[in-house]
mmCIF file with all atom_site columns, C-alpha atoms in Angstrom:
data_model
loop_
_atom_site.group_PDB
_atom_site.id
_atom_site.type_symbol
_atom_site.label_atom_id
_atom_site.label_alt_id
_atom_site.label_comp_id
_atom_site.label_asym_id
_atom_site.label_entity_id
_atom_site.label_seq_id
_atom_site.pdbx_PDB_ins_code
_atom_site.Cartn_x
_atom_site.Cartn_y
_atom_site.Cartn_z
_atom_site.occupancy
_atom_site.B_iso_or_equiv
_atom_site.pdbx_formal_charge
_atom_site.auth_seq_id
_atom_site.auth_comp_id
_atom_site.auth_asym_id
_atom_site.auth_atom_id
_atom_site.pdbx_PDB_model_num
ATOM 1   C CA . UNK A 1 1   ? 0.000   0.000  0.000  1.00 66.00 ? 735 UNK A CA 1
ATOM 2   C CA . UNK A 1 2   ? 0.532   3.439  0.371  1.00 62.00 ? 736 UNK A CA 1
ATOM 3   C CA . UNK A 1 3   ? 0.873   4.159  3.838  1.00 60.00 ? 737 UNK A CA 1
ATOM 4   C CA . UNK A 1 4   ? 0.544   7.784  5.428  1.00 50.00 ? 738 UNK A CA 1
ATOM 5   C CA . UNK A 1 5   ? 2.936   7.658  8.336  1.00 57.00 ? 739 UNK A CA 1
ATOM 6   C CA . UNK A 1 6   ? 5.746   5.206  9.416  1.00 57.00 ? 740 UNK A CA 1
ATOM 7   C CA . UNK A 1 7   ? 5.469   2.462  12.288 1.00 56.00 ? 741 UNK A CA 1
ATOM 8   C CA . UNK A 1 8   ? 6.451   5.514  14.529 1.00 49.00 ? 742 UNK A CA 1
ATOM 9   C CA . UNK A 1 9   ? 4.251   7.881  13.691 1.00 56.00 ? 743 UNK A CA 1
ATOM 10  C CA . UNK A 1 10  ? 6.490   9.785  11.167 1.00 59.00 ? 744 UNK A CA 1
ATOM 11  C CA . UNK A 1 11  ? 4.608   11.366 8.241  1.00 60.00 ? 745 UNK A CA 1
ATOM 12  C CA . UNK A 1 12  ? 5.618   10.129 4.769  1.00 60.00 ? 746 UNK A CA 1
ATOM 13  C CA . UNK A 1 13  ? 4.926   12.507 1.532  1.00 61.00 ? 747 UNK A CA 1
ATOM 14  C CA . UNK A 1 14  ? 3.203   11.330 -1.337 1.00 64.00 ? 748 UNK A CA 1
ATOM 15  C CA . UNK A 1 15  ? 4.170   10.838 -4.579 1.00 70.00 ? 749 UNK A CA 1
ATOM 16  C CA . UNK A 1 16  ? 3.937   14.494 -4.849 1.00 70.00 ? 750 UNK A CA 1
ATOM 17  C CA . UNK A 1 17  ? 6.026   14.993 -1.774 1.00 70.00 ? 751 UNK A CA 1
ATOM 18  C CA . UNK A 1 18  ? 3.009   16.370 0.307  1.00 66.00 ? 752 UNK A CA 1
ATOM 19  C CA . UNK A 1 19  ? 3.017   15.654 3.765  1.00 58.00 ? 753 UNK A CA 1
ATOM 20  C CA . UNK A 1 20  ? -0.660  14.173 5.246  1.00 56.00 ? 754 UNK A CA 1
ATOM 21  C CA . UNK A 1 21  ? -2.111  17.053 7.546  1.00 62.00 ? 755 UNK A CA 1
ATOM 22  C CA . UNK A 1 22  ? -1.160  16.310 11.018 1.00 67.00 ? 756 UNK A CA 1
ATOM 23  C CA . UNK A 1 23  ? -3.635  17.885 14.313 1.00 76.00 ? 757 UNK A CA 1
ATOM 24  C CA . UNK A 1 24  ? -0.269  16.517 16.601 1.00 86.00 ? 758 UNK A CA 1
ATOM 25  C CA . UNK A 1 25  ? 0.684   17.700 20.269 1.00 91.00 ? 759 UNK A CA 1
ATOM 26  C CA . UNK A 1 26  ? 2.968   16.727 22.814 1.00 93.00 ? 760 UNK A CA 1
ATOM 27  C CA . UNK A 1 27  ? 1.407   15.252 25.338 1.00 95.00 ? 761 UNK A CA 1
ATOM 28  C CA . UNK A 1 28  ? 3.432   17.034 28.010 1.00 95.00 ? 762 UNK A CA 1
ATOM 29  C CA . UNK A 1 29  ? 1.270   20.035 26.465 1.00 92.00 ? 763 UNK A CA 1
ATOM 30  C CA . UNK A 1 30  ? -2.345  18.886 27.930 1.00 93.00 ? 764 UNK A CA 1
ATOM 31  C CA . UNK A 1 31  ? -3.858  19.440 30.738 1.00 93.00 ? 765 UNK A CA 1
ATOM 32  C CA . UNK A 1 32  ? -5.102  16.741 32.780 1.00 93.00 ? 766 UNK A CA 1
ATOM 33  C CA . UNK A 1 33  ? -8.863  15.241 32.428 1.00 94.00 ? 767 UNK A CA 1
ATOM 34  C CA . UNK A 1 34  ? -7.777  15.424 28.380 1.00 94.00 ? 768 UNK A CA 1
ATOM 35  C CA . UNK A 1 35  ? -8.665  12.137 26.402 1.00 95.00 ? 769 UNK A CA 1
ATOM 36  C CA . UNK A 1 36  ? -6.492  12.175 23.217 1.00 95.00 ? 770 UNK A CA 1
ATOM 37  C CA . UNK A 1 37  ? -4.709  9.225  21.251 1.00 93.00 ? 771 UNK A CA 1
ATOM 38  C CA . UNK A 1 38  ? -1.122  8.244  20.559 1.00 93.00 ? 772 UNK A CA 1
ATOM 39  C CA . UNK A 1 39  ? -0.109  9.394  17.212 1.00 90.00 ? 773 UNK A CA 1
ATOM 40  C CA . UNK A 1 40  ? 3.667   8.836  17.269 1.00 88.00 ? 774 UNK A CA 1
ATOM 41  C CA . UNK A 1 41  ? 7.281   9.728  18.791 1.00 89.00 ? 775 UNK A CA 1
ATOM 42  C CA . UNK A 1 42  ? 9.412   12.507 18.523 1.00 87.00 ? 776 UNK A CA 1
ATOM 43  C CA . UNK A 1 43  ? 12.387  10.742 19.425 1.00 80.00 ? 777 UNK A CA 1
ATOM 44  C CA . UNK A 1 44  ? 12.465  7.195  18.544 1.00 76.00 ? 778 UNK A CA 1
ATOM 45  C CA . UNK A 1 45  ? 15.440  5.759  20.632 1.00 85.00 ? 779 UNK A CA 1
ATOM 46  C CA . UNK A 1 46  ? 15.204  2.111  20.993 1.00 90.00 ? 780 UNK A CA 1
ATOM 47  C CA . UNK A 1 47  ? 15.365  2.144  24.794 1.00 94.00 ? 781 UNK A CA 1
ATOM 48  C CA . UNK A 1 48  ? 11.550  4.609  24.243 1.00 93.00 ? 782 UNK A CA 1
ATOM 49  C CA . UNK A 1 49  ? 10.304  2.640  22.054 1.00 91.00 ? 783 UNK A CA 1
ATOM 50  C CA . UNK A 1 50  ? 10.543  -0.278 24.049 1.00 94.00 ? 784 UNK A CA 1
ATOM 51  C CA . UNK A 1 51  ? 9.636   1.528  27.183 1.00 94.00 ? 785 UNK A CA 1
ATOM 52  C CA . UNK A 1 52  ? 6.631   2.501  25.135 1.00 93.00 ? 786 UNK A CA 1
ATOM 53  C CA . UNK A 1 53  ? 5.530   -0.647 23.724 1.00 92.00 ? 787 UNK A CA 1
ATOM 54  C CA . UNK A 1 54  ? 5.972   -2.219 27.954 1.00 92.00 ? 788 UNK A CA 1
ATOM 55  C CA . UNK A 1 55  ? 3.356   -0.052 28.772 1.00 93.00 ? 789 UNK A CA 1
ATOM 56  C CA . UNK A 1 56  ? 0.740   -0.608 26.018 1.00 92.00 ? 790 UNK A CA 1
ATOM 57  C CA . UNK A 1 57  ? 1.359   3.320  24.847 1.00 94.00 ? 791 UNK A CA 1
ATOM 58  C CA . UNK A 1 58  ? 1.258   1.867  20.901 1.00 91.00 ? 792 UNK A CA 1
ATOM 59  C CA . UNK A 1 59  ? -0.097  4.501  17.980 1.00 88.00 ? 793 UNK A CA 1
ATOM 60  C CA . UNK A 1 60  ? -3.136  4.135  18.042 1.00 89.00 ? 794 UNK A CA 1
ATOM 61  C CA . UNK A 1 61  ? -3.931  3.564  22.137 1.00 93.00 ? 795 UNK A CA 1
ATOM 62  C CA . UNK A 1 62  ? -6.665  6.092  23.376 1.00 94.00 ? 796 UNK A CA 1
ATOM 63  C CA . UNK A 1 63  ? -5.349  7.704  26.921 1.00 96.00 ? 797 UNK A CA 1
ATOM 64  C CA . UNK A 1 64  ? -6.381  10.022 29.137 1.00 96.00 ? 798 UNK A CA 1
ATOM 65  C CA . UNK A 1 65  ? -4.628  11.890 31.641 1.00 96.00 ? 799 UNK A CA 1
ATOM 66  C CA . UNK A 1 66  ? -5.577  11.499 35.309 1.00 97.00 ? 800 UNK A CA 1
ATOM 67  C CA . UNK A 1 67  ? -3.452  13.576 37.088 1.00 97.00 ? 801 UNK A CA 1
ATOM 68  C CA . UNK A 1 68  ? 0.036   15.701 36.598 1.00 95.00 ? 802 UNK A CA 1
ATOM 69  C CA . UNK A 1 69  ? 2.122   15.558 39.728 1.00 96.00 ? 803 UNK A CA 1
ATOM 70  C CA . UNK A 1 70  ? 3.381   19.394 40.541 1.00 92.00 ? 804 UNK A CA 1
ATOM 71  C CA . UNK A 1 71  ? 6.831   17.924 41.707 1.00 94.00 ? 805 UNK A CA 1
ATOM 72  C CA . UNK A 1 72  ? 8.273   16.648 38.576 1.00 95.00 ? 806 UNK A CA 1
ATOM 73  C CA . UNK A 1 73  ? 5.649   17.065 35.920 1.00 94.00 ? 807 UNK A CA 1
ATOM 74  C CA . UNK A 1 74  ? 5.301   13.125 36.082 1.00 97.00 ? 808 UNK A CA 1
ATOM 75  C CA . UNK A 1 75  ? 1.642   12.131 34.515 1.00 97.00 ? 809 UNK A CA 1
ATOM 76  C CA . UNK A 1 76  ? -0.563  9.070  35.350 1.00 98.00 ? 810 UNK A CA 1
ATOM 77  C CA . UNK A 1 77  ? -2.192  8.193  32.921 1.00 97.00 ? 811 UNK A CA 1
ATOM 78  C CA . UNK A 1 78  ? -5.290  5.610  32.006 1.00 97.00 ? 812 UNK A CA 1
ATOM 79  C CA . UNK A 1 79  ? -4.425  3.664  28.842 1.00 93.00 ? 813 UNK A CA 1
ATOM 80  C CA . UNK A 1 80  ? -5.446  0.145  27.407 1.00 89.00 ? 814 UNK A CA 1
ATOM 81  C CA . UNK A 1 81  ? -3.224  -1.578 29.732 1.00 88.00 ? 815 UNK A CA 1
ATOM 82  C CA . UNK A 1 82  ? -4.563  0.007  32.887 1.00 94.00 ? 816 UNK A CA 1
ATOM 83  C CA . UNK A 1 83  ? -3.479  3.174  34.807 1.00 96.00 ? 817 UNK A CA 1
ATOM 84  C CA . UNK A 1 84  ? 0.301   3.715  34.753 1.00 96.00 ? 818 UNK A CA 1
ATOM 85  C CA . UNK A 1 85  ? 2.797   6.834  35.199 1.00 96.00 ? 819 UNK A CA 1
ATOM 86  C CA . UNK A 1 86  ? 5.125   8.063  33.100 1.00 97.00 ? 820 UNK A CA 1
ATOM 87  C CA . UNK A 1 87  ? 8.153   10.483 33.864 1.00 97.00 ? 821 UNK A CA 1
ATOM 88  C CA . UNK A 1 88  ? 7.945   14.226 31.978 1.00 96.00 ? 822 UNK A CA 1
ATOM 89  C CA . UNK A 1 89  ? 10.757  12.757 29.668 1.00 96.00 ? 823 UNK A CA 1
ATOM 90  C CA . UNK A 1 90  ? 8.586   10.661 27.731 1.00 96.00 ? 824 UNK A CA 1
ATOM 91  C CA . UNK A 1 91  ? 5.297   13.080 27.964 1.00 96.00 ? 825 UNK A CA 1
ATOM 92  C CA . UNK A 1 92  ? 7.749   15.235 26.275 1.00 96.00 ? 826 UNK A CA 1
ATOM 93  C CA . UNK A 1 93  ? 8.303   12.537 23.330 1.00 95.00 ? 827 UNK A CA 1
ATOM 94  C CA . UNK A 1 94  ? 4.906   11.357 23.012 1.00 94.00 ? 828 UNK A CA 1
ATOM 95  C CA . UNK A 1 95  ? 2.635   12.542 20.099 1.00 92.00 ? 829 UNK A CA 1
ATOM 96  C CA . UNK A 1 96  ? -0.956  12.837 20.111 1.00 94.00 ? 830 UNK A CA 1
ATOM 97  C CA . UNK A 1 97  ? -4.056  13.761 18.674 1.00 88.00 ? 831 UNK A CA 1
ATOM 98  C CA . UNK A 1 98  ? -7.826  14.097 19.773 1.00 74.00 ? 832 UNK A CA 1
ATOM 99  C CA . UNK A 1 99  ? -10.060 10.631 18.636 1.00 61.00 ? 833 UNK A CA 1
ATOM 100 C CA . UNK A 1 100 ? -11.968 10.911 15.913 1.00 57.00 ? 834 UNK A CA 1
ATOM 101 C CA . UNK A 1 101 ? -15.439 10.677 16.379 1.00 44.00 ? 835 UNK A CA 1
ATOM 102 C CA . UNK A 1 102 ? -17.396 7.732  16.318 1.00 41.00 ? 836 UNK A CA 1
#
């Protein structure tokens, strides 16, 4: 096929070199009670990406953020695989976007 993005959420032009429009945020950049889904990686060092696929955060998972500790900037976070916390560093790495409608 003709796929719009890579396995890591990178955009991939098509044959005209146009990138796909992109509605993409950090996650580090919502505030909490915000339900959005995981459209990629900024940085995709192995050691994330593994970290990333541990904890069920996969393109595609739905999450919403339950609470953003003051201290660190540390979020838990409800995702597929339960309710887990993740440091600042990879808030600051993670790509989202809002769901589409149903």
């Amino acid at each position: 096929g003709n796929p719009a993005f890579d396995p890591h959420g990178g955009p991939i032009p098509d044959k005209k070199g146009r990138l796909p429009d992109r509605n993409i945020v950090l996650l580090s950049s919502l505030p909490e009670k915000s339900e959005t889904v995981v459209a990629g990686v900024k940085d995709d060092a192995k050691e994330l990406l593994q970290y990333l696929e541990q904890v069920g955060l996969l393109i595609g998972a739905r999450i919403r953020i339950l609470e953003r500790m003051a201290f660190d900037d540390s979020m838990v976070l409800e995702s597929p695989s339960g309710k887990i916390s993740i440091s600042s560093k990879v808030a600051d790495n993670l790509m989202v976007r809002p769901p589409k409608a149903e």
